[in-house]
Structure formats: C-alpha cells, structure tokens
Short mmCIF file of C-alpha atoms in Angstrom, two decimals:
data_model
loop_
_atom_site.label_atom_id
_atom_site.label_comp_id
_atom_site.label_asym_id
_atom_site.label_seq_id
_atom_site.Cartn_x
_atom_site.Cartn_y
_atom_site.Cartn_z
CA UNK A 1434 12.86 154.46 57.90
CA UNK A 1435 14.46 151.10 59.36
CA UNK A 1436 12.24 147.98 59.88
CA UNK A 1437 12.91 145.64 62.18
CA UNK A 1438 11.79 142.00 62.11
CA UNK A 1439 11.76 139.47 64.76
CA UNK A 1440 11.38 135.33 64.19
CA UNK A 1441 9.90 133.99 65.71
CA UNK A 1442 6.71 135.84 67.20
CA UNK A 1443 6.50 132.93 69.60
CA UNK A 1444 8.64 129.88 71.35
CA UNK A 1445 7.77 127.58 73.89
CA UNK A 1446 10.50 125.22 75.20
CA UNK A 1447 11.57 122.97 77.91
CA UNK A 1448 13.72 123.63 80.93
CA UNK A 1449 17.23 123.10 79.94
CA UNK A 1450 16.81 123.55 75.90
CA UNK A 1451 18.70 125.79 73.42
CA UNK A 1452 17.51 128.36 70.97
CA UNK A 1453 17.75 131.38 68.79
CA UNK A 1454 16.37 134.12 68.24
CA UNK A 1455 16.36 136.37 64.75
CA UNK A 1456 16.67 140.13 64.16
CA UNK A 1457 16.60 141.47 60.31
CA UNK A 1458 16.71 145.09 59.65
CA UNK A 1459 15.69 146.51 56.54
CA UNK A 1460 18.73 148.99 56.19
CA UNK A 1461 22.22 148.87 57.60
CA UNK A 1462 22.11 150.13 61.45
CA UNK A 1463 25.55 151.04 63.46
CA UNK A 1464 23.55 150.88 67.13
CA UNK A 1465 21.58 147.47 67.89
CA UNK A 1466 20.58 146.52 71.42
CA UNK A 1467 18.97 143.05 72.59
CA UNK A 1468 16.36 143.46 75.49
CA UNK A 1469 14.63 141.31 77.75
CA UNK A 1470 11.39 142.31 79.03
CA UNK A 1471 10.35 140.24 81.91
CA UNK A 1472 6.93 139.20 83.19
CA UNK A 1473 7.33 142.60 85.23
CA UNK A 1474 7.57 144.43 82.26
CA UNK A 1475 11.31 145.07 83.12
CA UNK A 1476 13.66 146.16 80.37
CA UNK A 1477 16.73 144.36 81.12
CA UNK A 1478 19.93 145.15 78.85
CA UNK A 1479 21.28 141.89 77.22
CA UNK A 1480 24.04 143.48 74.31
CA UNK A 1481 25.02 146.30 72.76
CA UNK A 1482 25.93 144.60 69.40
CA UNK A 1483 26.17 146.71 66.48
CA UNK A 1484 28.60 144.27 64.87
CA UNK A 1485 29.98 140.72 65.96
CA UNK A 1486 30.03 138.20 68.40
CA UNK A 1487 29.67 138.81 72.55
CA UNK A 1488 28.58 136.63 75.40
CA UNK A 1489 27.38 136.79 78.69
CA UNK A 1490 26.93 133.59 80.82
CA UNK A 1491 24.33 130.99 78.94
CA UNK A 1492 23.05 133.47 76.40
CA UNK A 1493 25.54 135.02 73.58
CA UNK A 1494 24.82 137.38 70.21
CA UNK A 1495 25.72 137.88 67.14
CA UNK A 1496 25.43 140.39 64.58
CA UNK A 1497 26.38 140.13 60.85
CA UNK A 1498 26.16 144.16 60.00
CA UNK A 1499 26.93 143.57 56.12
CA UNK A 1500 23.57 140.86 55.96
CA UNK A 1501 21.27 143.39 58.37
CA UNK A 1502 20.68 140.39 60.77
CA UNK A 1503 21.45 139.93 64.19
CA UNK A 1504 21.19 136.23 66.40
CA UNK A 1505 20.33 135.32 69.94
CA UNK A 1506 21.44 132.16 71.23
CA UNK A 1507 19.61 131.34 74.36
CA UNK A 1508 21.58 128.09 76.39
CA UNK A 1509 20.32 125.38 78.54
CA UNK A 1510 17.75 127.64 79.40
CA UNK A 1511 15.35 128.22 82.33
CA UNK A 1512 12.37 129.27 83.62
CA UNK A 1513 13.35 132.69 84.67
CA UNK A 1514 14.42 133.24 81.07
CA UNK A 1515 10.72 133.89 80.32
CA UNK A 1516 9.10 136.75 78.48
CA UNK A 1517 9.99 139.13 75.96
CA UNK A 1518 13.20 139.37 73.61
CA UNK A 1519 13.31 142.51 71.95
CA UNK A 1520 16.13 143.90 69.59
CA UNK A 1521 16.53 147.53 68.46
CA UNK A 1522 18.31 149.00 65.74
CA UNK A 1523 19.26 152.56 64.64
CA UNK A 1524 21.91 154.52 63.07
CA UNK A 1525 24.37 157.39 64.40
CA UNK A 1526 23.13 159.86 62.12
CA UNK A 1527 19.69 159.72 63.54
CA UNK A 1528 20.89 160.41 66.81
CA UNK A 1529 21.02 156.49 67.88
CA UNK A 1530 17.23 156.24 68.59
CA UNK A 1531 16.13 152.70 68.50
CA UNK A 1532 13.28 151.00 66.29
CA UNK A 1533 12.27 148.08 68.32
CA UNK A 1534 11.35 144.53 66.39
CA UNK A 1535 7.19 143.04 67.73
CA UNK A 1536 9.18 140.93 70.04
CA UNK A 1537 10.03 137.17 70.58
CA UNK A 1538 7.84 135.46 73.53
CA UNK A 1539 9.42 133.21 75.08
CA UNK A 1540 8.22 130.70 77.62
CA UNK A 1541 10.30 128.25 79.32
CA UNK A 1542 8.28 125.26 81.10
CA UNK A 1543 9.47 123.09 84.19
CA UNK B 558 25.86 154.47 90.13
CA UNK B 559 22.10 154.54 90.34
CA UNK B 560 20.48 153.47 87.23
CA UNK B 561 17.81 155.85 84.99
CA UNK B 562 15.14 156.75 87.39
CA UNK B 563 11.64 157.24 87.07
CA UNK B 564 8.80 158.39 88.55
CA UNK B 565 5.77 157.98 89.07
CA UNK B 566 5.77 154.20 88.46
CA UNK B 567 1.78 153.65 88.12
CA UNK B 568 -0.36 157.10 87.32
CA UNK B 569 -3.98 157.52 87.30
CA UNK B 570 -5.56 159.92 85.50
CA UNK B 571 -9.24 160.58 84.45
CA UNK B 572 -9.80 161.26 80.80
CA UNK B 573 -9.23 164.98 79.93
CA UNK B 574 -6.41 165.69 83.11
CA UNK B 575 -3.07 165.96 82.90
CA UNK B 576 -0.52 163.50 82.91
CA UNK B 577 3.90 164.48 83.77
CA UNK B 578 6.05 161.41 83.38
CA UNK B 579 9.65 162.47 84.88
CA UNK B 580 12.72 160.73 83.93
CA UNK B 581 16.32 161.06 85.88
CA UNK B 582 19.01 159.67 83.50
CA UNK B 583 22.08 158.02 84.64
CA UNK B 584 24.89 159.77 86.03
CA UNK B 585 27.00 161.60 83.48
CA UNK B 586 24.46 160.51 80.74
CA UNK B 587 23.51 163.40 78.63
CA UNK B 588 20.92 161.55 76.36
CA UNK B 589 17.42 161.26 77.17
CA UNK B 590 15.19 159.39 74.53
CA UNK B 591 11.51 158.64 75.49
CA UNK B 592 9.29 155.34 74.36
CA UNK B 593 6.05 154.40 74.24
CA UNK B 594 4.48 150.78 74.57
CA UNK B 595 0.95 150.62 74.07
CA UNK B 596 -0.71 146.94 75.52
CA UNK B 597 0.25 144.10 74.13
CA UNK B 598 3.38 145.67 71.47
CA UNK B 599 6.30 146.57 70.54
CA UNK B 600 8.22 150.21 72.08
CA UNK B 601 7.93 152.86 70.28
CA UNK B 602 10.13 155.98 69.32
CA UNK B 603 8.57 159.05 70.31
CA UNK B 604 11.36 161.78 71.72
CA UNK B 605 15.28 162.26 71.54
CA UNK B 606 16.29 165.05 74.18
CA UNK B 607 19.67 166.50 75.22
CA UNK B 608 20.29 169.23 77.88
CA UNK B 609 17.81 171.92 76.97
CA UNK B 610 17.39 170.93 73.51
CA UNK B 611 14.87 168.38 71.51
CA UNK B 612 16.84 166.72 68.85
CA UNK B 613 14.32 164.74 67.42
CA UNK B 614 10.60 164.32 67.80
CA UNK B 615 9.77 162.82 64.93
CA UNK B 616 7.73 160.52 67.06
CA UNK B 617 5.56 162.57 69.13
CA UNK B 618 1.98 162.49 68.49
CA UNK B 619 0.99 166.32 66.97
CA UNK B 620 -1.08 167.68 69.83
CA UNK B 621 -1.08 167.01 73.50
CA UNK B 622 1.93 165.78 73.79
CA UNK B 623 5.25 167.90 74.47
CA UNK B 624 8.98 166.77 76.07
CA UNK B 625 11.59 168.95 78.03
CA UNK B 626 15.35 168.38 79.58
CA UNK B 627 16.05 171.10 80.80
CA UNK B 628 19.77 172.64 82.25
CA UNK B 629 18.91 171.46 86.02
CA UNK B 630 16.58 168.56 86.90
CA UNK B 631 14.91 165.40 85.42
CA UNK B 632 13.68 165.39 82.32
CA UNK B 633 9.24 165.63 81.50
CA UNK B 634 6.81 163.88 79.63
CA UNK B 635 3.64 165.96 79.66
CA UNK B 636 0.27 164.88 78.27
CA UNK B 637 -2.30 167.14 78.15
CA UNK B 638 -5.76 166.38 78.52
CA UNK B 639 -5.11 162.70 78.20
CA UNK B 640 -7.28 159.83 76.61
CA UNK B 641 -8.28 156.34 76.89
CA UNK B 642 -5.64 155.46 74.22
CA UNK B 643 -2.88 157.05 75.91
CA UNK B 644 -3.09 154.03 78.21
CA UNK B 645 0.36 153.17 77.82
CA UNK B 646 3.69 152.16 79.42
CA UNK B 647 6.17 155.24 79.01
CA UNK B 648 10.03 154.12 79.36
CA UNK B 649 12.73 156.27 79.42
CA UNK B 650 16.41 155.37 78.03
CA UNK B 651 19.81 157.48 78.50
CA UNK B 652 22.73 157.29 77.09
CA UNK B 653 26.47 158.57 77.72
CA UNK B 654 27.43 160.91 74.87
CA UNK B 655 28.02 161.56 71.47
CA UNK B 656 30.15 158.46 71.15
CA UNK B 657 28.22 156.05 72.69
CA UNK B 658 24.12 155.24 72.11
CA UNK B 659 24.07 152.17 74.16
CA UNK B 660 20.99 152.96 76.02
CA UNK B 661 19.80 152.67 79.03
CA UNK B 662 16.21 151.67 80.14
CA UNK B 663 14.59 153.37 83.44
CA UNK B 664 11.48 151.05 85.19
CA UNK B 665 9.07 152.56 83.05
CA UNK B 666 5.66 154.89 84.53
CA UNK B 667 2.30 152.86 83.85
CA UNK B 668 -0.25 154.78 82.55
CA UNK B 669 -4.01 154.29 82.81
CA UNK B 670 -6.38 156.71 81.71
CA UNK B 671 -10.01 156.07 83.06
#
C-alpha cells in the first residue's frame, strides 16, 4: 500500500518566520489532504490538493503529482500556528481513504 | 451547515465493557470513513462506510471491533470488551460523494480504557 513520509519530524521557529513542510508518497495518489492538528487535538482542514498550487491567507500548498511530493509553505508565522501538520494521501480506486504521514510538530515561540 | 458530529467526546470505560463511538456526517455527505490515533502518532485507517454498506475494512482490528451506517441515523463504532490498548482517539471523516473524497474531520471521541 501507499507510504507517506513527512520532513521534518520536528521544527521550532520564531514568531514571524517562514517554512515548509514535505509530503512524499511512495505511489502516485489522486486525493491528498493537509491537516492541522492543534494543541486541542483539533483536525482542522488546510487543502484538498491532489495536484497543484492553492493558498489560503499566510499558508499556501503545493503538490507535484508526477514526483509523489507535496509542499507546505507556512508565512510569517505565529504562535497559534502550533502543533501538528499532517498530510494524507490515497487514491480513487480505494475508495479515497487517507494514509496519514507521522506528522510535522511545529512550535512557534514569542 | 453543521459540521461532522460526534459523540461522546471523552468515554470511560473499564477494561472488558463496551465501548459505541457515534458519528453524524455532514449534511448531504454520504461517506463515512473512521480513524484511529493511538497516543503520541499518526491516524490511522480503520473503516470506509456508505449508507448501509462497509466498503472497506481493511483496517479494522479482527475481533472486537465492528462498524455500521445504517439507512436512518448516525453512523457506530462498537468495541467490544475493550482493552487498555484501545486507549485511543477515534475521529470520524465524511465526505460528499462519489466525485469528491475531500474529507471531513468530526471533533474526535477520547477514549480511555481503565
């Protein structure tokens, strides 16, 4: 079945600093979600992003299907972007079910 | 339109009762898939459900565990005589229709088995 891996495991940065986040899959997928999970242990929707480019305020995505990888660019961030990025990956004929990455943690500090 | 629903958020149970996790999916959503995250990882695949049929349980543990949606009402998680190691966060995602999996996450139900 699909693997999913997620770089880094771990990120620490300051208020107001950029980054990105990695998703590789191990076979091509046609349904990929990014997640936050925050310190609630809230699933919040970020994209639906089986292919391209799509933003949403400070953070944006992009997937490159034909390379199995898919980015998360995280801008000027903040504090309340804390906790858990998680990206999921499946494929129609499998009835869309998602196989979730180990997660990036992210902490933002004041 | 009310988001996926589910309830209850925090359950109790003592080793060997039994545990049912109830999901409401969104409005129009026909699509009910069921995850596990066990303390400290990832979410897990266990259940893919549409109305009144499983589709794919390919991750379901063997025994004491089962899944329903049926015609009228929410959809069930039921774990039978449950275990310390079923201590577990149990989300539930819908989603719209055969032309559309982007899925949507309920609150999750917090399991703790003592």
């Amino acid at each position: 079945g699909i693997q999913v891996e997620q770089s880094p495991p771990d990120l620490i940065l300051q208020e107001g600093a950029n980054s990105t986040l990695r998703c590789n899959f191990s076979d091509s997928v046609n349904n990929l979600q990014w997640f936050h999970q925050n310190p609630w242990g809230q699933l919040i929707n970020l994209f639906y992003i089986p292919s391209g480019t799509k933003q949403n305020g400070r953070l944006s995505a992009t997937t490159v299907a034909t390379e199995r990888y898919s980015l998360l660019y995280i801008s000027s961030s903040q504090t309340t972007d804390s906790g858990v990025y998680f990206c999921g990956g499946g494929s129609y004929n499998q009835g869309g079910k998602l196989i979730f990455g180990q997660g990036t943690e992210l902490s933002v500090k004041p | 339109n009310a988001g996926v629903m589910q309830n209850p958020r925090h359950l109790v149970r003592r080793r060997g009762q039994e545990a049912r996790l109830r999901c409401s999916p969104m409005k129009g959503h026909s699509h009910v898939y069921w995850y596990r995250q066990l303390p400290e990882e990832g979410l897990k695949f266990m259940v893919y459900l549409q109305k009144e049929n499983i589709i794919d349980e390919s991750g379901m543990p063997k025994e004491r565990f089962s899944a329903e949606f049926p015609k009228e009402g929410p959809s069930i998680l039921r774990i039978q005589q449950v275990v310390r190691g079923d201590s577990a966060a149990y989300f539930c995602a819908s989603s719209p229709s055969d032309f559309s999996y982007e899925q949507y996450f309920g609150p999750g139900t917090r399991l703790t088995v003592t």
